[in-house]
Amino acid sequence: VRAQYLKDNGYKHFKEVVNITGRRGGKGHIGGIIGAYLNWHLLMLDDPQDYYGIDKSKDLYLFCVATNIQQAKQYQFADLANTIVNAPCFQPYIADSKDHFLALHTPADIRRIAAFEARGIRSSRLIASLRNMAVTSNSKASRGAAAFSVMFDEFAHMLAGTGGARTSEEVYNAITPALDQMGKDGIIYVPTSPFTKVGKAYDLYEACLEQTDDGTPAYPNMMTVQLPSWGPYEDWD
């Protein structure tokens, strides 16, 4: 039912994927594959800003969000960066690679750089339209950005219901509008081990399972996966 809904309504993939998997269960690895696929899709558009009607001066971002920068860099972002850097097909497009940042030249960027160099101009600004970043839950980096994906690492463990800047509800509401310019092609990925039945991660999990009166999914563009860890089984049931 969900797959048919996506096909009928012009989606290439689910809008939101909530992956409830215990420790060492591979959720970060799956996120790396998802992120690599999204980056590759944009590269193959040649000029993604033109395709989506976005100003050519605006770069496109994938944000890996976690409670602190060490977690943001070390887990989901690292899985994403390793997937891309180790794939031979991405090698011609890699512009910059750090422990918290990975930038890719699109084919249109490569032509722009060549045009500048032909005129004897060396730009001091990094010309790389696809930018993958590890950010903290209270980071201001996403404000005003155009994002093609947001990944919330261990989202169920983010503070909930306290009214502070780091609550999961506030973080989600602050950063997800950055996806608006991508329309149906933006994706939210929530890889997390289960924790309390409070907060935005659990709300998203329940929304994925919600059904209408006739038994069809209430939110058919959302998907949840629930798998055990390699260690003791963790569950929200």
JSON list of N, CA and C in Angstrom, two decimals, residues 144-215:
[
{"chain": "A", "resi": 144, "resn": "GLY", "atom": "N", "xyz": [18.50, 29.07, 7.09]},
{"chain": "A", "resi": 144, "resn": "GLY", "atom": "CA", "xyz": [18.61, 29.64, 5.77]},
{"chain": "A", "resi": 144, "resn": "GLY", "atom": "C", "xyz": [19.19, 28.70, 4.73]},
{"chain": "A", "resi": 145, "resn": "ALA", "atom": "N", "xyz": [19.55, 27.48, 5.13]},
{"chain": "A", "resi": 145, "resn": "ALA", "atom": "CA", "xyz": [20.15, 26.53, 4.20]},
{"chain": "A", "resi": 145, "resn": "ALA", "atom": "C", "xyz": [19.07, 25.80, 3.41]},
{"chain": "A", "resi": 146, "resn": "ALA", "atom": "N", "xyz": [19.47, 25.28, 2.25]},
{"chain": "A", "resi": 146, "resn": "ALA", "atom": "CA", "xyz": [18.62, 24.39, 1.48]},
{"chain": "A", "resi": 146, "resn": "ALA", "atom": "C", "xyz": [19.18, 22.99, 1.66]},
{"chain": "A", "resi": 147, "resn": "ALA", "atom": "N", "xyz": [18.39, 22.11, 2.27]},
{"chain": "A", "resi": 147, "resn": "ALA", "atom": "CA", "xyz": [18.86, 20.77, 2.60]},
{"chain": "A", "resi": 147, "resn": "ALA", "atom": "C", "xyz": [18.14, 19.73, 1.77]},
{"chain": "A", "resi": 148, "resn": "PHE", "atom": "N", "xyz": [18.87, 18.66, 1.39]},
{"chain": "A", "resi": 148, "resn": "PHE", "atom": "CA", "xyz": [18.22, 17.55, 0.71]},
{"chain": "A", "resi": 148, "resn": "PHE", "atom": "C", "xyz": [18.00, 16.38, 1.64]},
{"chain": "A", "resi": 149, "resn": "SER", "atom": "N", "xyz": [18.60, 16.42, 2.83]},
{"chain": "A", "resi": 149, "resn": "SER", "atom": "CA", "xyz": [18.34, 15.37, 3.82]},
{"chain": "A", "resi": 149, "resn": "SER", "atom": "C", "xyz": [18.76, 15.86, 5.20]},
{"chain": "A", "resi": 150, "resn": "VAL", "atom": "N", "xyz": [18.06, 15.34, 6.21]},
{"chain": "A", "resi": 150, "resn": "VAL", "atom": "CA", "xyz": [18.43, 15.55, 7.61]},
{"chain": "A", "resi": 150, "resn": "VAL", "atom": "C", "xyz": [18.41, 14.19, 8.29]},
{"chain": "A", "resi": 151, "resn": "MET", "atom": "N", "xyz": [19.49, 13.86, 8.97]},
{"chain": "A", "resi": 151, "resn": "MET", "atom": "CA", "xyz": [19.60, 12.60, 9.68]},
{"chain": "A", "resi": 151, "resn": "MET", "atom": "C", "xyz": [19.79, 12.89, 11.17]},
{"chain": "A", "resi": 152, "resn": "PHE", "atom": "N", "xyz": [18.88, 12.39, 11.99]},
{"chain": "A", "resi": 152, "resn": "PHE", "atom": "CA", "xyz": [18.92, 12.64, 13.43]},
{"chain": "A", "resi": 152, "resn": "PHE", "atom": "C", "xyz": [19.49, 11.41, 14.16]},
{"chain": "A", "resi": 153, "resn": "ASP", "atom": "N", "xyz": [20.76, 11.48, 14.51]},
{"chain": "A", "resi": 153, "resn": "ASP", "atom": "CA", "xyz": [21.43, 10.34, 15.13]},
{"chain": "A", "resi": 153, "resn": "ASP", "atom": "C", "xyz": [21.00, 10.15, 16.58]},
{"chain": "A", "resi": 154, "resn": "GLU", "atom": "N", "xyz": [20.55, 8.93, 16.92]},
{"chain": "A", "resi": 154, "resn": "GLU", "atom": "CA", "xyz": [20.09, 8.57, 18.27]},
{"chain": "A", "resi": 154, "resn": "GLU", "atom": "C", "xyz": [19.09, 9.61, 18.80]},
{"chain": "A", "resi": 155, "resn": "PHE", "atom": "N", "xyz": [18.09, 9.88, 17.98]},
{"chain": "A", "resi": 155, "resn": "PHE", "atom": "CA", "xyz": [17.13, 10.94, 18.25]},
{"chain": "A", "resi": 155, "resn": "PHE", "atom": "C", "xyz": [16.29, 10.66, 19.49]},
{"chain": "A", "resi": 156, "resn": "ALA", "atom": "N", "xyz": [16.02, 9.40, 19.78]},
{"chain": "A", "resi": 156, "resn": "ALA", "atom": "CA", "xyz": [15.20, 9.07, 20.95]},
{"chain": "A", "resi": 156, "resn": "ALA", "atom": "C", "xyz": [15.88, 9.45, 22.26]},
{"chain": "A", "resi": 157, "resn": "HIS", "atom": "N", "xyz": [17.20, 9.64, 22.22]},
{"chain": "A", "resi": 157, "resn": "HIS", "atom": "CA", "xyz": [17.94, 9.95, 23.44]},
{"chain": "A", "resi": 157, "resn": "HIS", "atom": "C", "xyz": [18.15, 11.45, 23.63]},
{"chain": "A", "resi": 158, "resn": "MET", "atom": "N", "xyz": [17.63, 12.26, 22.70]},
{"chain": "A", "resi": 158, "resn": "MET", "atom": "CA", "xyz": [17.72, 13.71, 22.85]},
{"chain": "A", "resi": 158, "resn": "MET", "atom": "C", "xyz": [16.69, 14.17, 23.87]},
{"chain": "A", "resi": 159, "resn": "LEU", "atom": "N", "xyz": [17.03, 15.16, 24.65]},
{"chain": "A", "resi": 159, "resn": "LEU", "atom": "CA", "xyz": [16.12, 15.64, 25.69]},
{"chain": "A", "resi": 159, "resn": "LEU", "atom": "C", "xyz": [14.75, 15.98, 25.12]},
{"chain": "A", "resi": 160, "resn": "ALA", "atom": "N", "xyz": [13.70, 15.64, 25.84]},
{"chain": "A", "resi": 160, "resn": "ALA", "atom": "CA", "xyz": [12.34, 15.87, 25.35]},
{"chain": "A", "resi": 160, "resn": "ALA", "atom": "C", "xyz": [11.50, 16.56, 26.41]},
{"chain": "A", "resi": 161, "resn": "GLY", "atom": "N", "xyz": [10.65, 17.47, 25.95]},
{"chain": "A", "resi": 161, "resn": "GLY", "atom": "CA", "xyz": [9.64, 18.06, 26.82]},
{"chain": "A", "resi": 161, "resn": "GLY", "atom": "C", "xyz": [10.15, 19.06, 27.83]},
{"chain": "A", "resi": 162, "resn": "THR", "atom": "N", "xyz": [11.41, 19.53, 27.69]},
{"chain": "A", "resi": 162, "resn": "THR", "atom": "CA", "xyz": [11.94, 20.45, 28.69]},
{"chain": "A", "resi": 162, "resn": "THR", "atom": "C", "xyz": [11.80, 21.90, 28.28]},
{"chain": "A", "resi": 163, "resn": "GLY", "atom": "N", "xyz": [11.43, 22.14, 27.00]},
{"chain": "A", "resi": 163, "resn": "GLY", "atom": "CA", "xyz": [11.30, 23.51, 26.52]},
{"chain": "A", "resi": 163, "resn": "GLY", "atom": "C", "xyz": [12.63, 24.16, 26.20]},
{"chain": "A", "resi": 164, "resn": "GLY", "atom": "N", "xyz": [13.73, 23.41, 26.30]},
{"chain": "A", "resi": 164, "resn": "GLY", "atom": "CA", "xyz": [15.05, 23.96, 26.02]},
{"chain": "A", "resi": 164, "resn": "GLY", "atom": "C", "xyz": [15.40, 23.87, 24.56]},
{"chain": "A", "resi": 165, "resn": "ALA", "atom": "N", "xyz": [16.54, 24.48, 24.20]},
{"chain": "A", "resi": 165, "resn": "ALA", "atom": "CA", "xyz": [16.94, 24.55, 22.80]},
{"chain": "A", "resi": 165, "resn": "ALA", "atom": "C", "xyz": [17.30, 23.19, 22.22]},
{"chain": "A", "resi": 166, "resn": "ARG", "atom": "N", "xyz": [17.58, 22.22, 23.09]},
{"chain": "A", "resi": 166, "resn": "ARG", "atom": "CA", "xyz": [18.01, 20.91, 22.61]},
{"chain": "A", "resi": 166, "resn": "ARG", "atom": "C", "xyz": [16.91, 19.85, 22.66]},
{"chain": "A", "resi": 167, "resn": "THR", "atom": "N", "xyz": [15.68, 20.20, 22.93]},
{"chain": "A", "resi": 167, "resn": "THR", "atom": "CA", "xyz": [14.63, 19.20, 22.94]},
{"chain": "A", "resi": 167, "resn": "THR", "atom": "C", "xyz": [14.43, 18.66, 21.54]},
{"chain": "A", "resi": 168, "resn": "SER", "atom": "N", "xyz": [14.05, 17.41, 21.46]},
{"chain": "A", "resi": 168, "resn": "SER", "atom": "CA", "xyz": [13.89, 16.78, 20.14]},
{"chain": "A", "resi": 168, "resn": "SER", "atom": "C", "xyz": [12.82, 17.48, 19.31]},
{"chain": "A", "resi": 169, "resn": "GLU", "atom": "N", "xyz": [11.73, 17.91, 19.95]},
{"chain": "A", "resi": 169, "resn": "GLU", "atom": "CA", "xyz": [10.67, 18.60, 19.21]},
{"chain": "A", "resi": 169, "resn": "GLU", "atom": "C", "xyz": [11.19, 19.90, 18.59]},
{"chain": "A", "resi": 170, "resn": "GLU", "atom": "N", "xyz": [11.92, 20.67, 19.39]},
{"chain": "A", "resi": 170, "resn": "GLU", "atom": "CA", "xyz": [12.41, 21.96, 18.89]},
{"chain": "A", "resi": 170, "resn": "GLU", "atom": "C", "xyz": [13.48, 21.78, 17.82]},
{"chain": "A", "resi": 171, "resn": "VAL", "atom": "N", "xyz": [14.34, 20.80, 18.00]},
{"chain": "A", "resi": 171, "resn": "VAL", "atom": "CA", "xyz": [15.38, 20.54, 17.01]},
{"chain": "A", "resi": 171, "resn": "VAL", "atom": "C", "xyz": [14.74, 20.15, 15.68]},
{"chain": "A", "resi": 172, "resn": "TYR", "atom": "N", "xyz": [13.78, 19.25, 15.74]},
{"chain": "A", "resi": 172, "resn": "TYR", "atom": "CA", "xyz": [13.08, 18.79, 14.53]},
{"chain": "A", "resi": 172, "resn": "TYR", "atom": "C", "xyz": [12.37, 19.95, 13.84]},
{"chain": "A", "resi": 173, "resn": "ASN", "atom": "N", "xyz": [11.65, 20.74, 14.61]},
{"chain": "A", "resi": 173, "resn": "ASN", "atom": "CA", "xyz": [10.89, 21.86, 14.03]},
{"chain": "A", "resi": 173, "resn": "ASN", "atom": "C", "xyz": [11.79, 22.96, 13.48]},
{"chain": "A", "resi": 174, "resn": "ALA", "atom": "N", "xyz": [12.99, 23.08, 14.02]},
{"chain": "A", "resi": 174, "resn": "ALA", "atom": "CA", "xyz": [13.90, 24.13, 13.58]},
{"chain": "A", "resi": 174, "resn": "ALA", "atom": "C", "xyz": [14.62, 23.77, 12.29]},
{"chain": "A", "resi": 175, "resn": "ILE", "atom": "N", "xyz": [14.95, 22.50, 12.12]},
{"chain": "A", "resi": 175, "resn": "ILE", "atom": "CA", "xyz": [15.82, 22.13, 11.00]},
{"chain": "A", "resi": 175, "resn": "ILE", "atom": "C", "xyz": [15.08, 21.55, 9.80]},
{"chain": "A", "resi": 176, "resn": "THR", "atom": "N", "xyz": [13.96, 20.88, 10.00]},
{"chain": "A", "resi": 176, "resn": "THR", "atom": "CA", "xyz": [13.29, 20.23, 8.86]},
{"chain": "A", "resi": 176, "resn": "THR", "atom": "C", "xyz": [12.73, 21.19, 7.81]},
{"chain": "A", "resi": 177, "resn": "PRO", "atom": "N", "xyz": [12.38, 22.46, 8.14]},
{"chain": "A", "resi": 177, "resn": "PRO", "atom": "CA", "xyz": [11.95, 23.37, 7.06]},
{"chain": "A", "resi": 177, "resn": "PRO", "atom": "C", "xyz": [13.02, 23.59, 5.99]},
{"chain": "A", "resi": 178, "resn": "ALA", "atom": "N", "xyz": [14.29, 23.30, 6.30]},
{"chain": "A", "resi": 178, "resn": "ALA", "atom": "CA", "xyz": [15.36, 23.44, 5.31]},
{"chain": "A", "resi": 178, "resn": "ALA", "atom": "C", "xyz": [15.16, 22.52, 4.12]},
{"chain": "A", "resi": 179, "resn": "LEU", "atom": "N", "xyz": [14.30, 21.49, 4.27]},
{"chain": "A", "resi": 179, "resn": "LEU", "atom": "CA", "xyz": [14.04, 20.53, 3.20]},
{"chain": "A", "resi": 179, "resn": "LEU", "atom": "C", "xyz": [13.00, 21.02, 2.20]},
{"chain": "A", "resi": 180, "resn": "ASP", "atom": "N", "xyz": [12.31, 22.10, 2.51]},
{"chain": "A", "resi": 180, "resn": "ASP", "atom": "CA", "xyz": [11.14, 22.50, 1.73]},
{"chain": "A", "resi": 180, "resn": "ASP", "atom": "C", "xyz": [11.43, 22.68, 0.25]},
{"chain": "A", "resi": 181, "resn": "GLN", "atom": "N", "xyz": [12.58, 23.24, -0.08]},
{"chain": "A", "resi": 181, "resn": "GLN", "atom": "CA", "xyz": [12.87, 23.54, -1.48]},
{"chain": "A", "resi": 181, "resn": "GLN", "atom": "C", "xyz": [13.11, 22.28, -2.32]},
{"chain": "A", "resi": 182, "resn": "MET", "atom": "N", "xyz": [13.33, 21.15, -1.66]},
{"chain": "A", "resi": 182, "resn": "MET", "atom": "CA", "xyz": [13.53, 19.89, -2.38]},
{"chain": "A", "resi": 182, "resn": "MET", "atom": "C", "xyz": [12.22, 19.17, -2.66]},
{"chain": "A", "resi": 183, "resn": "GLY", "atom": "N", "xyz": [11.12, 19.70, -2.15]},
{"chain": "A", "resi": 183, "resn": "GLY", "atom": "CA", "xyz": [9.82, 19.08, -2.39]},
{"chain": "A", "resi": 183, "resn": "GLY", "atom": "C", "xyz": [9.77, 17.65, -1.90]},
{"chain": "A", "resi": 184, "resn": "LYS", "atom": "N", "xyz": [9.28, 16.74, -2.75]},
{"chain": "A", "resi": 184, "resn": "LYS", "atom": "CA", "xyz": [9.12, 15.34, -2.37]},
{"chain": "A", "resi": 184, "resn": "LYS", "atom": "C", "xyz": [10.44, 14.57, -2.36]},
{"chain": "A", "resi": 185, "resn": "ASP", "atom": "N", "xyz": [11.52, 15.21, -2.82]},
{"chain": "A", "resi": 185, "resn": "ASP", "atom": "CA", "xyz": [12.80, 14.50, -2.89]},
{"chain": "A", "resi": 185, "resn": "ASP", "atom": "C", "xyz": [13.63, 14.62, -1.62]},
{"chain": "A", "resi": 186, "resn": "GLY", "atom": "N", "xyz": [13.25, 15.50, -0.71]},
{"chain": "A", "resi": 186, "resn": "GLY", "atom": "CA", "xyz": [13.95, 15.58, 0.57]},
{"chain": "A", "resi": 186, "resn": "GLY", "atom": "C", "xyz": [13.61, 14.38, 1.44]},
{"chain": "A", "resi": 187, "resn": "ILE", "atom": "N", "xyz": [14.53, 14.00, 2.30]},
{"chain": "A", "resi": 187, "resn": "ILE", "atom": "CA", "xyz": [14.27, 12.84, 3.16]},
{"chain": "A", "resi": 187, "resn": "ILE", "atom": "C", "xyz": [14.80, 13.08, 4.57]},
{"chain": "A", "resi": 188, "resn": "ILE", "atom": "N", "xyz": [14.01, 12.63, 5.54]},
{"chain": "A", "resi": 188, "resn": "ILE", "atom": "CA", "xyz": [14.39, 12.67, 6.95]},
{"chain": "A", "resi": 188, "resn": "ILE", "atom": "C", "xyz": [14.66, 11.23, 7.37]},
{"chain": "A", "resi": 189, "resn": "TYR", "atom": "N", "xyz": [15.85, 10.98, 7.92]},
{"chain": "A", "resi": 189, "resn": "TYR", "atom": "CA", "xyz": [16.21, 9.64, 8.38]},
{"chain": "A", "resi": 189, "resn": "TYR", "atom": "C", "xyz": [16.48, 9.70, 9.87]},
{"chain": "A", "resi": 190, "resn": "VAL", "atom": "N", "xyz": [15.80, 8.85, 10.63]},
{"chain": "A", "resi": 190, "resn": "VAL", "atom": "CA", "xyz": [15.91, 8.85, 12.09]},
{"chain": "A", "resi": 190, "resn": "VAL", "atom": "C", "xyz": [16.42, 7.48, 12.54]},
{"chain": "A", "resi": 191, "resn": "PRO", "atom": "N", "xyz": [17.74, 7.31, 12.63]},
{"chain": "A", "resi": 191, "resn": "PRO", "atom": "CA", "xyz": [18.29, 6.06, 13.15]},
{"chain": "A", "resi": 191, "resn": "PRO", "atom": "C", "xyz": [18.48, 6.17, 14.66]},
{"chain": "A", "resi": 192, "resn": "THR", "atom": "N", "xyz": [17.82, 5.33, 15.43]},
{"chain": "A", "resi": 192, "resn": "THR", "atom": "CA", "xyz": [17.94, 5.45, 16.88]},
{"chain": "A", "resi": 192, "resn": "THR", "atom": "C", "xyz": [17.64, 4.13, 17.56]},
{"chain": "A", "resi": 193, "resn": "SER", "atom": "N", "xyz": [18.30, 3.89, 18.66]},
{"chain": "A", "resi": 193, "resn": "SER", "atom": "CA", "xyz": [17.90, 2.78, 19.52]},
{"chain": "A", "resi": 193, "resn": "SER", "atom": "C", "xyz": [16.73, 3.26, 20.36]},
{"chain": "A", "resi": 194, "resn": "PRO", "atom": "N", "xyz": [15.83, 2.36, 20.79]},
{"chain": "A", "resi": 194, "resn": "PRO", "atom": "CA", "xyz": [14.66, 2.79, 21.56]},
{"chain": "A", "resi": 194, "resn": "PRO", "atom": "C", "xyz": [15.06, 3.29, 22.94]},
{"chain": "A", "resi": 195, "resn": "PHE", "atom": "N", "xyz": [14.23, 4.20, 23.44]},
{"chain": "A", "resi": 195, "resn": "PHE", "atom": "CA", "xyz": [14.50, 4.76, 24.77]},
{"chain": "A", "resi": 195, "resn": "PHE", "atom": "C", "xyz": [13.16, 4.96, 25.46]},
{"chain": "A", "resi": 196, "resn": "THR", "atom": "N", "xyz": [12.83, 6.16, 25.87]},
{"chain": "A", "resi": 196, "resn": "THR", "atom": "CA", "xyz": [11.56, 6.41, 26.53]},
{"chain": "A", "resi": 196, "resn": "THR", "atom": "C", "xyz": [10.45, 6.64, 25.50]},
{"chain": "A", "resi": 197, "resn": "LYS", "atom": "N", "xyz": [9.21, 6.46, 25.92]},
{"chain": "A", "resi": 197, "resn": "LYS", "atom": "CA", "xyz": [8.07, 6.72, 25.04]},
{"chain": "A", "resi": 197, "resn": "LYS", "atom": "C", "xyz": [7.65, 8.18, 25.14]},
{"chain": "A", "resi": 198, "resn": "VAL", "atom": "N", "xyz": [8.65, 9.07, 25.09]},
{"chain": "A", "resi": 198, "resn": "VAL", "atom": "CA", "xyz": [8.43, 10.51, 25.16]},
{"chain": "A", "resi": 198, "resn": "VAL", "atom": "C", "xyz": [9.37, 11.15, 24.15]},
{"chain": "A", "resi": 199, "resn": "GLY", "atom": "N", "xyz": [8.89, 12.17, 23.45]},
{"chain": "A", "resi": 199, "resn": "GLY", "atom": "CA", "xyz": [9.76, 12.90, 22.54]},
{"chain": "A", "resi": 199, "resn": "GLY", "atom": "C", "xyz": [9.40, 12.70, 21.08]},
{"chain": "A", "resi": 200, "resn": "LYS", "atom": "N", "xyz": [10.07, 13.45, 20.24]},
{"chain": "A", "resi": 200, "resn": "LYS", "atom": "CA", "xyz": [9.72, 13.46, 18.81]},
{"chain": "A", "resi": 200, "resn": "LYS", "atom": "C", "xyz": [10.00, 12.14, 18.13]},
{"chain": "A", "resi": 201, "resn": "ALA", "atom": "N", "xyz": [11.05, 11.44, 18.51]},
{"chain": "A", "resi": 201, "resn": "ALA", "atom": "CA", "xyz": [11.36, 10.16, 17.87]},
{"chain": "A", "resi": 201, "resn": "ALA", "atom": "C", "xyz": [10.21, 9.17, 18.07]},
{"chain": "A", "resi": 202, "resn": "TYR", "atom": "N", "xyz": [9.69, 9.11, 19.29]},
{"chain": "A", "resi": 202, "resn": "TYR", "atom": "CA", "xyz": [8.58, 8.19, 19.55]},
{"chain": "A", "resi": 202, "resn": "TYR", "atom": "C", "xyz": [7.31, 8.67, 18.85]},
{"chain": "A", "resi": 203, "resn": "ASP", "atom": "N", "xyz": [7.10, 9.97, 18.77]},
{"chain": "A", "resi": 203, "resn": "ASP", "atom": "CA", "xyz": [5.95, 10.51, 18.03]},
{"chain": "A", "resi": 203, "resn": "ASP", "atom": "C", "xyz": [6.00, 10.09, 16.56]},
{"chain": "A", "resi": 204, "resn": "LEU", "atom": "N", "xyz": [7.19, 10.17, 15.96]},
{"chain": "A", "resi": 204, "resn": "LEU", "atom": "CA", "xyz": [7.35, 9.77, 14.56]},
{"chain": "A", "resi": 204, "resn": "LEU", "atom": "C", "xyz": [7.13, 8.28, 14.39]},
{"chain": "A", "resi": 205, "resn": "TYR", "atom": "N", "xyz": [7.61, 7.50, 15.33]},
{"chain": "A", "resi": 205, "resn": "TYR", "atom": "CA", "xyz": [7.42, 6.05, 15.30]},
{"chain": "A", "resi": 205, "resn": "TYR", "atom": "C", "xyz": [5.92, 5.70, 15.33]},
{"chain": "A", "resi": 206, "resn": "GLU", "atom": "N", "xyz": [5.19, 6.36, 16.22]},
{"chain": "A", "resi": 206, "resn": "GLU", "atom": "CA", "xyz": [3.75, 6.10, 16.31]},
{"chain": "A", "resi": 206, "resn": "GLU", "atom": "C", "xyz": [3.02, 6.58, 15.06]},
{"chain": "A", "resi": 207, "resn": "ALA", "atom": "N", "xyz": [3.46, 7.70, 14.48]},
{"chain": "A", "resi": 207, "resn": "ALA", "atom": "CA", "xyz": [2.83, 8.19, 13.26]},
{"chain": "A", "resi": 207, "resn": "ALA", "atom": "C", "xyz": [3.01, 7.19, 12.11]},
{"chain": "A", "resi": 208, "resn": "CYS", "atom": "N", "xyz": [4.18, 6.57, 12.06]},
{"chain": "A", "resi": 208, "resn": "CYS", "atom": "CA", "xyz": [4.43, 5.55, 11.03]},
{"chain": "A", "resi": 208, "resn": "CYS", "atom": "C", "xyz": [3.45, 4.38, 11.14]},
{"chain": "A", "resi": 209, "resn": "LEU", "atom": "N", "xyz": [3.05, 4.05, 12.35]},
{"chain": "A", "resi": 209, "resn": "LEU", "atom": "CA", "xyz": [2.18, 2.90, 12.59]},
{"chain": "A", "resi": 209, "resn": "LEU", "atom": "C", "xyz": [0.69, 3.25, 12.56]},
{"chain": "A", "resi": 210, "resn": "GLU", "atom": "N", "xyz": [0.38, 4.54, 12.61]},
{"chain": "A", "resi": 210, "resn": "GLU", "atom": "CA", "xyz": [-1.02, 4.97, 12.69]},
{"chain": "A", "resi": 210, "resn": "GLU", "atom": "C", "xyz": [-1.81, 4.57, 11.44]},
{"chain": "A", "resi": 211, "resn": "GLN", "atom": "N", "xyz": [-3.05, 4.15, 11.65]},
{"chain": "A", "resi": 211, "resn": "GLN", "atom": "CA", "xyz": [-3.90, 3.75, 10.53]},
{"chain": "A", "resi": 211, "resn": "GLN", "atom": "C", "xyz": [-5.21, 4.54, 10.55]},
{"chain": "A", "resi": 212, "resn": "THR", "atom": "N", "xyz": [-5.80, 4.67, 9.38]},
{"chain": "A", "resi": 212, "resn": "THR", "atom": "CA", "xyz": [-7.11, 5.29, 9.27]},
{"chain": "A", "resi": 212, "resn": "THR", "atom": "C", "xyz": [-8.18, 4.25, 9.61]},
{"chain": "A", "resi": 213, "resn": "ASP", "atom": "N", "xyz": [-9.45, 4.65, 9.57]},
{"chain": "A", "resi": 213, "resn": "ASP", "atom": "CA", "xyz": [-10.54, 3.74, 9.93]},
{"chain": "A", "resi": 213, "resn": "ASP", "atom": "C", "xyz": [-10.63, 2.52, 9.02]},
{"chain": "A", "resi": 214, "resn": "ASP", "atom": "N", "xyz": [-10.18, 2.67, 7.77]},
{"chain": "A", "resi": 214, "resn": "ASP", "atom": "CA", "xyz": [-10.26, 1.53, 6.84]},
{"chain": "A", "resi": 214, "resn": "ASP", "atom": "C", "xyz": [-8.99, 0.68, 6.85]},
{"chain": "A", "resi": 215, "resn": "GLY", "atom": "N", "xyz": [-8.07, 0.96, 7.79]},
{"chain": "A", "resi": 215, "resn": "GLY", "atom": "CA", "xyz": [-6.89, 0.12, 7.95]},
{"chain": "A", "resi": 215, "resn": "GLY", "atom": "C", "xyz": [-5.70, 0.50, 7.09]}
]
